[in-house]
CSV table of C-alpha atoms in Angstrom, one decimal:
chain,number,residue,atom,x,y,z
J,1,MET,CA,184.1,181.5,154.3
J,2,GLU,CA,180.8,183.0,155.4
J,3,ASN,CA,180.4,184.4,151.9
J,4,GLN,CA,180.9,181.0,150.3
J,5,ASN,CA,178.5,179.4,152.6
J,6,GLU,CA,175.8,182.1,151.9
J,7,LYS,CA,176.4,181.6,148.2
J,8,LYS,CA,176.0,177.9,148.6
J,9,VAL,CA,172.7,178.3,150.5
J,10,GLU,CA,171.3,180.7,147.8
J,11,ARG,CA,172.2,178.1,145.1
J,12,MET,CA,170.4,175.3,147.0
J,13,VAL,CA,167.4,177.6,147.5
J,14,GLU,CA,167.3,178.4,143.8
J,15,TRP,CA,167.6,174.7,142.9
J,16,ALA,CA,164.7,173.9,145.3
J,17,ILE,CA,162.5,176.6,143.8
J,18,GLU,CA,163.3,175.5,140.3
J,19,LYS,CA,162.6,171.9,141.2
J,20,ALA,CA,159.3,172.8,142.9
J,21,SER,CA,158.2,174.8,139.9
J,22,HIS,CA,159.0,171.8,137.6
J,23,ASN,CA,157.1,169.4,139.8
J,24,LYS,CA,154.0,171.4,140.2
J,25,PRO,CA,152.7,170.8,136.7
J,26,GLN,CA,153.3,167.1,137.1
J,27,ASP,CA,151.3,167.0,140.2
J,28,ASP,CA,148.5,168.9,138.6
J,29,ASP,CA,148.6,166.4,135.6
J,30,MET,CA,148.3,163.5,138.0
J,31,LYS,CA,145.3,165.1,139.7
J,32,ASN,CA,143.8,165.7,136.3
J,33,ASP,CA,144.4,162.2,135.2
J,34,LYS,CA,142.9,160.8,138.4
J,35,LYS,CA,139.9,163.0,137.9
J,36,LYS,CA,139.5,161.9,134.3
J,37,SER,CA,139.9,158.3,135.3
J,38,HIS,CA,137.2,158.7,137.9
J,39,GLU,CA,134.9,160.4,135.4
J,40,THR,CA,135.5,157.6,132.9
J,41,GLU,CA,134.6,154.9,135.6
J,42,GLU,CA,131.4,156.8,136.2
J,43,GLU,CA,130.6,156.9,132.5
J,44,VAL,CA,131.1,153.2,131.7
J,45,CYS,CA,129.2,151.9,134.7
J,46,GLU,CA,126.1,150.3,133.1
J,47,ASP,CA,123.6,147.8,134.2
J,48,ALA,CA,122.9,144.6,132.1
J,49,ARG,CA,120.1,145.0,129.4
J,50,PHE,CA,117.9,142.3,127.9
J,51,GLU,CA,115.3,142.0,125.1
J,52,VAL,CA,112.5,139.5,124.7
J,53,GLU,CA,111.4,138.7,121.2
J,54,ILE,CA,108.3,136.8,120.0
J,55,SER,CA,108.3,135.0,116.8
J,56,LYS,CA,105.9,136.1,114.0
J,57,ASP,CA,103.8,133.0,114.4
J,58,GLN,CA,103.9,133.5,118.3
J,59,MET,CA,105.1,129.9,118.7
J,60,TYR,CA,108.2,130.8,120.5
J,61,ALA,CA,110.0,133.6,122.3
J,62,THR,CA,113.7,134.3,122.8
J,63,ILE,CA,115.8,136.4,125.1
J,64,TYR,CA,119.0,138.5,124.3
J,65,ILE,CA,121.1,139.6,127.1
J,66,VAL,CA,123.8,142.4,127.1
J,67,PRO,CA,126.1,142.0,130.1
J,68,PRO,CA,126.6,144.8,132.6
J,69,LYS,CA,129.5,147.2,132.6
J,70,GLY,CA,130.3,147.8,136.3
J,71,GLY,CA,126.5,147.8,136.9
J,72,LYS,CA,124.0,145.3,138.1
J,73,MET,CA,123.1,141.9,136.5
J,74,VAL,CA,119.6,141.3,135.3
J,75,SER,CA,117.6,139.1,137.6
J,76,PHE,CA,115.2,136.2,137.2
J,77,ASP,CA,112.4,138.4,138.5
J,78,ASN,CA,113.2,141.0,136.0
J,79,ILE,CA,112.8,138.6,133.1
J,80,ILE,CA,109.6,137.1,134.5
J,81,SER,CA,108.1,140.5,134.9
J,82,GLU,CA,108.9,141.4,131.3
J,83,LEU,CA,107.3,138.2,130.1
J,84,GLU,CA,104.1,139.0,131.9
J,85,LYS,CA,104.2,142.6,130.6
J,86,ILE,CA,104.4,141.5,127.0
J,87,GLY,CA,101.8,138.8,127.3
J,88,ILE,CA,103.9,135.6,127.4
J,89,THR,CA,101.9,133.1,129.5
J,90,GLU,CA,102.4,129.7,127.9
J,91,GLY,CA,105.3,127.3,127.5
J,92,ILE,CA,107.8,129.3,129.6
J,93,ASN,CA,111.0,127.4,130.2
J,94,TYR,CA,112.0,128.6,133.7
J,95,GLU,CA,115.0,126.3,133.9
J,96,LYS,CA,116.4,127.7,130.6
J,97,ILE,CA,116.0,131.2,132.0
J,98,ARG,CA,118.0,130.3,135.2
J,99,GLU,CA,120.7,128.5,133.0
J,100,VAL,CA,121.1,131.6,130.9
J,101,LEU,CA,121.7,133.8,133.9
J,102,GLU,CA,123.9,131.2,135.8
J,103,LYS,CA,126.1,130.5,132.9
J,104,GLY,CA,126.2,134.2,131.7
J,105,ILE,CA,125.1,133.4,128.1
J,106,PHE,CA,125.3,136.9,126.5
J,107,PHE,CA,124.9,138.2,123.0
J,108,THR,CA,123.0,135.1,122.0
J,109,LYS,CA,119.3,134.6,121.3
J,110,VAL,CA,118.1,131.8,123.5
J,111,LYS,CA,114.6,130.2,123.3
J,112,ILE,CA,112.9,130.5,126.7
J,113,ALA,CA,109.3,129.9,125.8
J,114,GLU,CA,107.6,127.6,123.3
J,115,GLY,CA,104.0,127.2,122.2
J,116,LYS,CA,102.2,123.9,121.7
J,117,VAL,CA,101.7,122.8,118.1
J,118,PRO,CA,98.2,121.5,117.2
J,119,VAL,CA,97.9,117.8,116.4
J,120,ASP,CA,95.3,116.9,113.9
J,121,GLY,CA,93.2,113.8,114.5
J,122,GLN,CA,93.9,110.6,112.5
J,123,ASN,CA,91.4,109.8,109.7
J,124,ALA,CA,89.3,106.6,110.1
J,125,GLN,CA,91.1,103.6,108.7
J,126,ILE,CA,90.1,100.2,107.3
J,127,LYS,CA,91.6,97.1,108.9
J,128,TYR,CA,91.4,94.1,106.6
J,129,TYR,CA,91.3,90.6,107.8
J,130,PHE,CA,92.5,89.1,104.6
J,131,ASP,CA,95.7,89.6,102.6
J,132,ILE,CA,95.3,92.6,100.2
J,133,HIS,CA,99.0,92.6,99.1
J,134,LYS,CA,99.5,89.1,98.3
J,135,GLU,CA,102.8,88.5,96.4
J,136,LEU,CA,103.2,85.5,94.2
J,137,LYS,CA,106.7,84.2,94.6
J,138,PRO,CA,107.3,80.6,93.7
J,139,ALA,CA,110.1,78.8,95.5
J,140,LEU,CA,113.1,77.8,93.4
J,141,THR,CA,114.3,74.3,93.5
J,142,ASP,CA,118.0,73.2,93.4
J,143,ASP,CA,118.1,73.1,89.6
J,144,GLY,CA,116.8,76.7,89.3
J,145,LYS,CA,113.2,75.6,88.4
J,146,ALA,CA,110.2,77.2,89.9
J,147,ASP,CA,107.6,75.4,92.0
J,148,PHE,CA,104.3,76.7,90.7
J,149,TYR,CA,102.2,74.1,92.7
J,150,ASN,CA,102.3,75.8,96.1
J,151,LEU,CA,101.3,79.4,95.4
J,152,ASN,CA,98.3,79.6,97.7
J,153,LEU,CA,96.8,82.1,95.1
J,154,VAL,CA,93.2,81.7,96.3
J,155,THR,CA,92.2,82.8,99.8
J,156,ASN,CA,89.0,81.3,100.9
J,157,VAL,CA,86.4,82.6,103.4
J,158,LYS,CA,83.3,81.2,104.9
J,159,THR,CA,79.8,82.7,105.1
J,160,GLY,CA,79.6,85.2,108.0
J,161,ASP,CA,83.5,85.6,108.2
J,162,LEU,CA,84.6,89.1,109.2
J,163,LEU,CA,86.4,90.8,106.2
J,164,ALA,CA,87.2,94.2,107.4
J,165,GLU,CA,86.6,96.7,110.2
J,166,ILE,CA,86.6,100.5,110.3
J,167,ILE,CA,88.9,101.9,113.1
J,168,PRO,CA,87.2,105.2,114.1
J,169,PRO,CA,88.9,108.6,113.7
J,170,THR,CA,90.5,110.4,116.5
J,171,LYS,CA,90.0,113.9,117.9
J,172,GLY,CA,92.5,116.6,117.2
J,173,PHE,CA,94.4,118.4,120.0
J,174,PRO,CA,94.5,122.1,119.8
J,175,GLY,CA,97.7,124.0,120.2
J,176,LYS,CA,98.5,127.3,121.9
J,177,THR,CA,100.8,130.2,121.1
J,178,VAL,CA,103.2,131.6,123.8
J,179,THR,CA,100.7,134.5,124.3
J,180,GLY,CA,97.9,132.0,125.1
J,181,LYS,CA,95.9,132.0,121.8
J,182,THR,CA,94.3,128.7,121.0
J,183,ILE,CA,95.3,127.1,117.6
J,184,PRO,CA,92.5,124.8,116.5
J,185,ALA,CA,93.2,121.3,115.1
J,186,ARG,CA,91.2,119.3,112.7
J,187,ASP,CA,89.4,116.1,113.8
J,188,GLY,CA,90.0,113.0,111.8
J,189,LYS,CA,87.5,112.2,109.0
J,190,GLU,CA,85.0,109.4,109.0
J,191,ILE,CA,85.1,106.8,106.3
J,192,GLN,CA,82.7,104.3,104.7
J,193,PHE,CA,83.0,100.9,103.2
J,194,ARG,CA,82.8,100.7,99.4
J,195,THR,CA,80.9,97.5,99.1
J,196,GLY,CA,81.0,95.1,96.2
J,197,LYS,CA,79.4,91.7,95.7
J,198,ASN,CA,78.4,89.2,98.3
J,199,VAL,CA,79.2,91.3,101.5
J,200,THR,CA,77.1,92.8,104.3
J,201,VAL,CA,77.8,95.8,106.4
J,202,SER,CA,76.9,95.7,110.2
J,203,GLU,CA,74.3,97.9,111.6
J,204,GLU,CA,76.7,100.4,113.1
J,205,GLY,CA,78.5,100.5,109.8
J,206,ARG,CA,81.9,99.5,111.1
J,207,LYS,CA,82.2,95.9,110.2
J,208,LEU,CA,82.0,94.0,106.9
J,209,PHE,CA,81.0,90.2,106.6
J,210,SER,CA,81.0,87.8,103.8
J,211,ASN,CA,77.6,86.5,102.5
J,212,ILE,CA,79.0,83.4,100.8
J,213,ASP,CA,81.9,80.9,100.7
J,214,GLY,CA,84.4,82.3,98.3
J,215,GLN,CA,87.5,84.4,97.7
J,216,PRO,CA,87.7,88.0,99.1
J,217,VAL,CA,89.1,90.6,96.7
J,218,LEU,CA,89.8,94.3,96.9
J,219,SER,CA,89.3,96.0,93.5
J,220,ASP,CA,89.2,99.8,93.0
J,221,GLY,CA,88.6,100.2,96.7
J,222,LYS,CA,85.5,97.8,96.7
J,223,ILE,CA,85.5,94.7,98.8
J,224,SER,CA,83.8,91.6,97.3
J,225,VAL,CA,83.6,88.0,97.8
J,226,LEU,CA,83.8,86.1,94.6
J,227,GLN,CA,83.3,82.4,93.8
J,228,VAL,CA,86.1,80.3,92.3
J,229,LEU,CA,85.4,78.5,89.1
J,230,GLU,CA,87.4,75.3,88.3
J,231,ILE,CA,87.8,74.0,84.7
J,232,ARG,CA,89.1,70.5,85.0
J,233,GLY,CA,90.3,70.3,81.4
J,234,ASP,CA,91.1,72.9,78.6
J,235,VAL,CA,89.5,76.1,77.9
J,236,GLY,CA,88.7,75.6,74.2
J,237,PRO,CA,85.9,74.3,72.0
J,238,ALA,CA,84.4,72.3,75.0
J,239,THR,CA,84.0,75.4,77.2
J,240,GLY,CA,83.9,78.3,74.8
J,241,ASN,CA,85.0,81.8,76.0
J,242,ILE,CA,84.7,82.4,79.8
J,243,ASP,CA,83.4,85.6,81.5
J,244,PHE,CA,83.3,85.1,85.1
J,245,LEU,CA,82.7,87.5,88.2
J,246,GLY,CA,85.0,85.5,90.4
J,247,SER,CA,88.4,83.7,90.1
J,248,ILE,CA,89.2,80.8,87.7
J,249,VAL,CA,91.4,77.8,88.0
J,250,VAL,CA,92.1,75.9,84.7
J,251,LYS,CA,93.6,72.5,85.1
J,252,GLY,CA,94.5,72.1,81.4
J,253,ASN,CA,95.5,74.6,78.7
J,254,VAL,CA,94.0,77.6,77.0
J,255,LYS,CA,93.6,77.0,73.3
J,256,SER,CA,94.2,79.4,70.5
J,257,GLY,CA,91.5,82.0,69.8
J,258,PHE,CA,89.7,81.7,73.1
J,259,LYS,CA,89.1,84.2,75.8
J,260,ILE,CA,89.0,84.3,79.6
J,261,LYS,CA,87.7,87.4,81.4
J,262,VAL,CA,87.5,87.3,85.3
J,263,GLU,CA,87.2,89.9,88.0
J,264,GLY,CA,89.4,88.0,90.3
J,265,ASP,CA,92.5,85.7,89.6
J,266,ALA,CA,93.3,83.4,86.8
J,267,GLU,CA,95.4,80.3,87.4
J,268,ILE,CA,96.4,78.2,84.4
J,269,ASP,CA,98.1,74.9,85.1
J,270,GLY,CA,99.0,74.2,81.5
J,271,THR,CA,100.0,76.4,78.5
J,272,VAL,CA,98.3,79.4,77.0
J,273,GLU,CA,98.4,79.5,73.3
J,274,ALA,CA,97.4,82.5,71.0
J,275,ALA,CA,94.6,83.3,73.5
J,276,GLU,CA,93.4,86.3,75.6
J,277,ILE,CA,93.3,86.4,79.4
J,278,VAL,CA,92.1,89.5,81.3
J,279,ALA,CA,92.0,89.4,85.1
J,280,GLY,CA,91.2,92.0,87.7
J,281,GLY,CA,93.7,90.3,90.0
J,282,ASN,CA,96.6,88.1,89.2
J,283,ILE,CA,97.4,85.8,86.3
J,284,VAL,CA,99.5,82.6,87.0
J,285,ILE,CA,100.6,80.4,84.1
J,286,LYS,CA,102.4,77.4,85.6
J,287,ARG,CA,104.0,76.4,82.2
J,288,GLY,CA,104.0,79.4,80.0
J,289,THR,CA,102.5,81.2,77.0
J,290,GLN,CA,103.2,80.7,73.3
J,291,GLY,CA,101.3,83.5,71.8
J,292,GLY,CA,102.2,83.2,68.1
J,293,GLY,CA,102.2,87.0,68.0
J,294,LYS,CA,98.4,87.0,69.0
J,295,GLY,CA,98.6,86.1,72.7
J,296,TYR,CA,97.4,88.7,75.1
J,297,LEU,CA,97.5,88.8,78.9
J,298,ARG,CA,96.4,91.7,81.1
J,299,ALA,CA,96.3,91.6,84.9
J,300,GLY,CA,95.2,94.2,87.4
J,301,VAL,CA,98.0,93.1,89.8
J,302,ASP,CA,100.8,90.6,88.8
J,303,VAL,CA,101.6,88.2,85.9
J,304,THR,CA,103.7,85.1,86.7
J,305,ALA,CA,104.7,82.5,84.2
J,306,ARG,CA,107.5,79.9,83.5
J,307,TYR,CA,108.2,81.5,80.1
J,308,ILE,CA,106.6,84.0,77.6
J,309,GLU,CA,106.9,83.8,73.9
J,310,ASN,CA,105.5,86.0,71.1
J,311,SER,CA,102.9,87.6,73.4
J,312,THR,CA,101.7,90.9,74.7
J,313,VAL,CA,101.5,91.0,78.5
J,314,GLU,CA,100.5,93.9,80.7
J,315,ALA,CA,100.4,94.0,84.6
J,316,GLY,CA,99.3,96.7,86.9
J,317,ARG,CA,102.2,95.8,89.3
J,318,ASP,CA,104.8,93.2,88.4
J,319,ILE,CA,105.7,90.6,85.7
J,320,VAL,CA,107.8,87.7,86.9
J,321,VAL,CA,109.1,85.0,84.6
J,322,TYR,CA,111.2,82.0,85.6
J,323,GLU,CA,112.9,80.9,82.4
J,324,ALA,CA,112.7,83.3,79.4
J,325,VAL,CA,110.9,86.1,77.6
J,326,MET,CA,111.3,85.9,73.9
J,327,HIS,CA,110.1,88.3,71.1
J,328,SER,CA,107.3,89.7,73.3
J,329,ASN,CA,106.0,93.1,74.4
J,330,LEU,CA,105.8,93.5,78.2
J,331,ALA,CA,104.4,96.4,80.2
J,332,ALA,CA,104.5,96.5,84.1
J,333,GLY,CA,103.6,99.3,86.5
J,334,LYS,CA,106.5,98.5,88.7
J,335,LYS,CA,108.9,95.7,87.9
J,336,ILE,CA,109.8,93.1,85.3
J,337,LYS,CA,111.9,90.2,86.7
J,338,ILE,CA,113.3,87.3,84.6
J,339,ASP,CA,114.9,84.8,86.8
J,340,GLY,CA,115.4,81.0,87.1
J,341,LYS,CA,118.0,78.9,85.4
J,342,LYS,CA,118.1,80.9,82.2
J,343,GLY,CA,116.7,84.3,83.1
J,344,LEU,CA,116.8,85.3,79.4
J,345,LEU,CA,115.2,88.3,77.8
J,346,VAL,CA,115.6,88.6,74.0
J,347,GLY,CA,113.7,90.5,71.3
J,348,GLY,CA,110.7,92.7,71.7
J,349,ASN,CA,109.9,95.6,73.8
J,350,CYS,CA,109.6,95.7,77.7
J,351,ARG,CA,108.5,98.7,79.7
J,352,ALA,CA,108.5,99.0,83.5
J,353,GLY,CA,107.7,101.8,85.8
J,354,GLU,CA,110.6,101.1,88.1
J,355,GLU,CA,113.0,98.3,87.2
J,356,LEU,CA,113.9,95.4,84.9
J,357,VAL,CA,116.1,92.6,86.1
J,358,ALA,CA,117.3,89.6,84.0
J,359,LYS,CA,120.2,87.3,83.9
J,360,THR,CA,120.9,87.8,80.2
J,361,ILE,CA,119.5,90.6,78.2
J,362,GLY,CA,119.8,90.2,74.2
J,363,SER,CA,121.7,87.6,72.4
J,364,PRO,CA,125.1,87.1,70.7
J,365,MET,CA,123.2,87.5,67.3
J,366,CYS,CA,122.5,91.2,68.2
J,367,THR,CA,118.8,90.7,68.2
J,368,TYR,CA,117.1,94.1,68.7
J,369,THR,CA,115.6,94.3,72.1
J,370,GLU,CA,114.2,97.5,73.5
J,371,ILE,CA,113.8,98.2,77.3
J,372,GLU,CA,112.2,101.3,78.7
J,373,VAL,CA,112.0,101.9,82.5
J,374,GLY,CA,111.1,105.0,84.6
J,375,THR,CA,107.7,105.7,82.9
J,376,ASN,CA,104.3,104.7,84.0
J,377,PRO,CA,101.6,105.9,81.4
J,378,GLU,CA,98.8,105.1,83.8
J,379,GLN,CA,100.1,107.2,86.6
J,380,LYS,CA,100.7,110.2,84.2
J,381,LYS,CA,97.2,109.8,82.8
J,382,LYS,CA,95.8,109.7,86.4
J,383,LEU,CA,97.8,112.9,87.3
J,384,MET,CA,96.4,114.7,84.3
J,385,GLU,CA,92.8,113.7,85.3
J,386,ILE,CA,93.5,114.9,89.0
J,387,ASN,CA,94.7,118.3,87.7
J,388,GLN,CA,91.5,118.6,85.6
J,389,LYS,CA,89.4,117.8,88.6
J,390,LEU,CA,91.3,120.3,90.8
J,391,GLN,CA,90.7,123.0,88.2
J,392,THR,CA,87.0,122.2,88.1
J,393,ILE,CA,86.6,122.2,91.9
J,394,GLN,CA,88.6,125.4,92.2
J,395,ASN,CA,86.2,127.1,89.8
J,396,ASP,CA,83.2,125.8,91.8
J,397,ILE,CA,84.8,127.0,95.0
J,398,ASN,CA,85.4,130.5,93.5
J,399,LYS,CA,81.7,130.8,92.4
J,400,ALA,CA,80.4,129.5,95.8
J,401,ARG,CA,82.6,132.0,97.6
J,402,GLN,CA,81.4,135.0,95.5
J,403,ALA,CA,77.7,134.0,96.1
J,404,ILE,CA,78.4,133.6,99.8
J,405,ASP,CA,80.1,137.0,100.0
J,406,LEU,CA,77.1,138.6,98.2
J,407,LEU,CA,74.7,137.0,100.5
J,408,GLU,CA,76.6,137.9,103.5
J,409,LYS,CA,76.5,141.5,102.6
J,410,LEU,CA,72.7,141.4,102.3
J,411,LYS,CA,72.7,139.7,105.7
J,412,ASP,CA,74.7,142.6,107.1
J,413,ARG,CA,72.1,145.1,105.8
J,414,ASN,CA,69.3,142.9,107.2
J,415,ALA,CA,68.1,142.4,103.6
J,416,LEU,CA,68.2,138.6,103.5
J,417,THR,CA,64.9,136.9,102.8
J,418,PRO,CA,64.2,133.5,104.3
J,419,ASP,CA,64.7,131.6,101.1
J,420,LYS,CA,68.1,133.5,100.6
J,421,THR,CA,69.0,132.4,104.3
J,422,ILE,CA,68.5,128.8,103.4
J,423,LEU,CA,70.4,129.3,100.2
J,424,LEU,CA,73.3,130.8,102.1
J,425,GLU,CA,73.5,127.8,104.5
J,426,LYS,CA,73.4,125.4,101.5
J,427,LEU,CA,76.2,127.5,99.9
J,428,LYS,CA,78.4,127.3,102.9
J,429,HIS,CA,77.9,123.5,103.2
J,430,THR,CA,78.7,123.0,99.6
J,431,HIS,CA,81.8,125.2,100.0
J,432,GLU,CA,83.0,123.1,102.8
J,433,ILE,CA,82.5,119.9,100.9
J,434,LEU,CA,84.3,121.2,97.9
J,435,ASN,CA,87.2,122.3,100.0
J,436,ASP,CA,87.4,118.7,101.6
J,437,GLN,CA,87.4,117.2,98.0
J,438,LYS,CA,90.1,119.6,97.0
J,439,ILE,CA,92.3,118.7,100.0
J,440,ASP,CA,91.7,115.0,99.2
J,441,LEU,CA,92.7,115.5,95.5
J,442,ILE,CA,95.8,117.4,96.5
J,443,GLY,CA,96.9,114.6,98.7
J,444,GLU,CA,96.4,112.1,95.8
J,445,LYS,CA,98.3,114.4,93.6
J,446,GLU,CA,101.2,114.7,95.8
J,447,LYS,CA,101.5,111.0,96.2
J,448,LEU,CA,101.4,110.5,92.4
J,449,GLU,CA,104.0,113.2,91.9
J,450,MET,CA,106.3,111.6,94.5
J,451,MET,CA,105.9,108.2,92.8
J,452,ILE,CA,106.6,109.7,89.3
J,453,THR,CA,109.6,111.5,90.7
J,454,SER,CA,111.0,108.4,92.4
J,455,GLN,CA,110.9,106.7,88.9
J,456,VAL,CA,114.0,108.8,88.0
J,457,ARG,CA,115.9,106.2,90.1
J,458,ALA,CA,114.7,103.4,87.8
J,459,ARG,CA,117.3,100.9,86.6
J,460,VAL,CA,118.0,98.0,84.2
J,461,SER,CA,120.2,95.1,85.5
J,462,ALA,CA,121.7,92.0,83.9
J,463,SER,CA,123.4,89.6,86.3
J,464,ASN,CA,125.2,87.7,83.4
J,465,ALA,CA,125.5,90.1,80.5
J,466,ALA,CA,123.8,92.7,78.4
J,467,MET,CA,124.4,92.0,74.6
J,468,PRO,CA,124.8,94.2,71.5
J,469,GLY,CA,121.6,95.3,69.9
J,470,VAL,CA,119.9,96.1,73.1
J,471,ASN,CA,118.5,99.6,73.3
J,472,ILE,CA,117.9,101.0,76.9
J,473,VAL,CA,115.7,103.9,77.6
J,474,ILE,CA,115.6,105.3,81.2
J,475,GLY,CA,113.4,108.3,81.7
J,476,ASN,CA,114.5,110.9,79.1
J,477,ALA,CA,117.8,109.2,78.2
J,478,SER,CA,118.7,106.2,75.9
J,479,LEU,CA,121.7,104.1,75.2
J,480,LYS,CA,122.3,101.5,72.4
J,481,ILE,CA,124.7,98.7,73.5
J,482,LYS,CA,127.4,98.1,70.9
J,483,ASP,CA,129.6,95.6,72.9
J,484,LYS,CA,128.8,93.0,75.5
J,485,ILE,CA,128.8,94.2,79.0
J,486,ASP,CA,129.1,91.6,81.9
J,487,HIS,CA,127.4,92.0,85.3
J,488,VAL,CA,126.0,95.3,84.7
J,489,THR,CA,123.3,97.8,86.1
J,490,PHE,CA,122.2,100.8,83.9
J,491,TYR,CA,120.8,104.0,85.4
J,492,ASN,CA,120.0,107.6,84.6
J,493,HIS,CA,122.5,110.1,85.8
J,494,GLU,CA,121.9,113.8,84.9
J,495,GLY,CA,120.1,113.0,81.7
J,496,GLN,CA,122.4,110.3,80.4
J,497,VAL,CA,122.2,106.5,80.7
J,498,LYS,CA,125.3,105.3,82.7
J,499,PHE,CA,126.2,101.8,83.8
J,500,GLY,CA,128.2,100.3,86.6
J,501,THR,CA,128.8,96.9,88.4
J,502,TYR,CA,125.6,94.7,88.7
J,503,GLU,CA,123.4,95.6,91.6
J,504,GLY,CA,120.9,92.8,92.5
């Protein structure tokens, strides 16, 4: 019995020793794992990091924050100290910095400082006290006829009336970068009146007054006051040709073979036959023109008539007809509109810079009628002239710059004589003037290019129908109509003339 108990105890001791030997490595592994875990925790314990970046033009600065890993978060004071260290002093958005920290905006560039953009001053402007954009739009009666008797074409002023005033230019406001550098701004430029006839400029040069009773007009940038000539009968054998500096009102007709030339407006109560009328302003023909293939009208602004037959008509802006245009050649800088009861366009050639609108274009007899929109020859010619002027001015600028550089080198060597010193100052002044002229011309060029580009959106519309035999040219594309198309608008789409439902 004792031997059995002793053997049992021995087996338990052996089991305990074996168990202990198996457990020891596991305990060691646990200790090692804990040690490694502790070491890993120490390794990943990092404070937050941030970077402030200034834009190339120094007009703004951003912050980029990497969050902490078991370490400390960046503080508001840390960021402010860094801004001071790298020289950011202007336009700091303290609220945005606090927001970034409070909301924990990480791994994102956030703008925290912004400079002040310079604001150039406004150029002087002319305020006009008379209507320089008068539009002639006769009212239509119930039966579709136009009332040509209440156009108020002529604007009258009295001696001493104020015509225009110059609003002075304003100063520019300089800007600042986030690092405190001043960015200069340009002051607005002065302007002067371009005076025509019968006007007086005030002593300070900022107001313009009329010297006579008459009609104020603005032509080629010049302000004039013109007298109004009234012809109570016809312009014909009794009057001869008329060449007048002001405006004219003819109560009768203009007979074949006679000419009227005026700087202002021409208003004809009757009919114009195979005659010639040239006006710097508007031409209004209350009845119409029967040109017999020889009639010629040219207006600096608008031409308005009841009808036009067998005539050539040119307008700087719009041509508006209230019955029909037949077998005539029309050219308008902007629009041709044929309205009223008939609104008919048939035969001839019509060109408009922007748009042509009629009720019916062409005829059931397939009369050849050509329409071209989207081109303005005057604008293209002017653009070419501006480009030539810019080239000449740039050449002059280059020559002046070369001469200035040469004289500046002599000045640095104290080898500049008194006469060369005077020449240097003159060259600098010339260089500045040429640069101003260049800037002005570039502005004109950009406006013209924008106007020419916008003409791509030109269109031709017929509210009733467009007939076979009509050839439509829009920009660089054309379309000859073979079948009648009702209620239609034509336009240029990707180099082709397309058409859709009428757009008024």
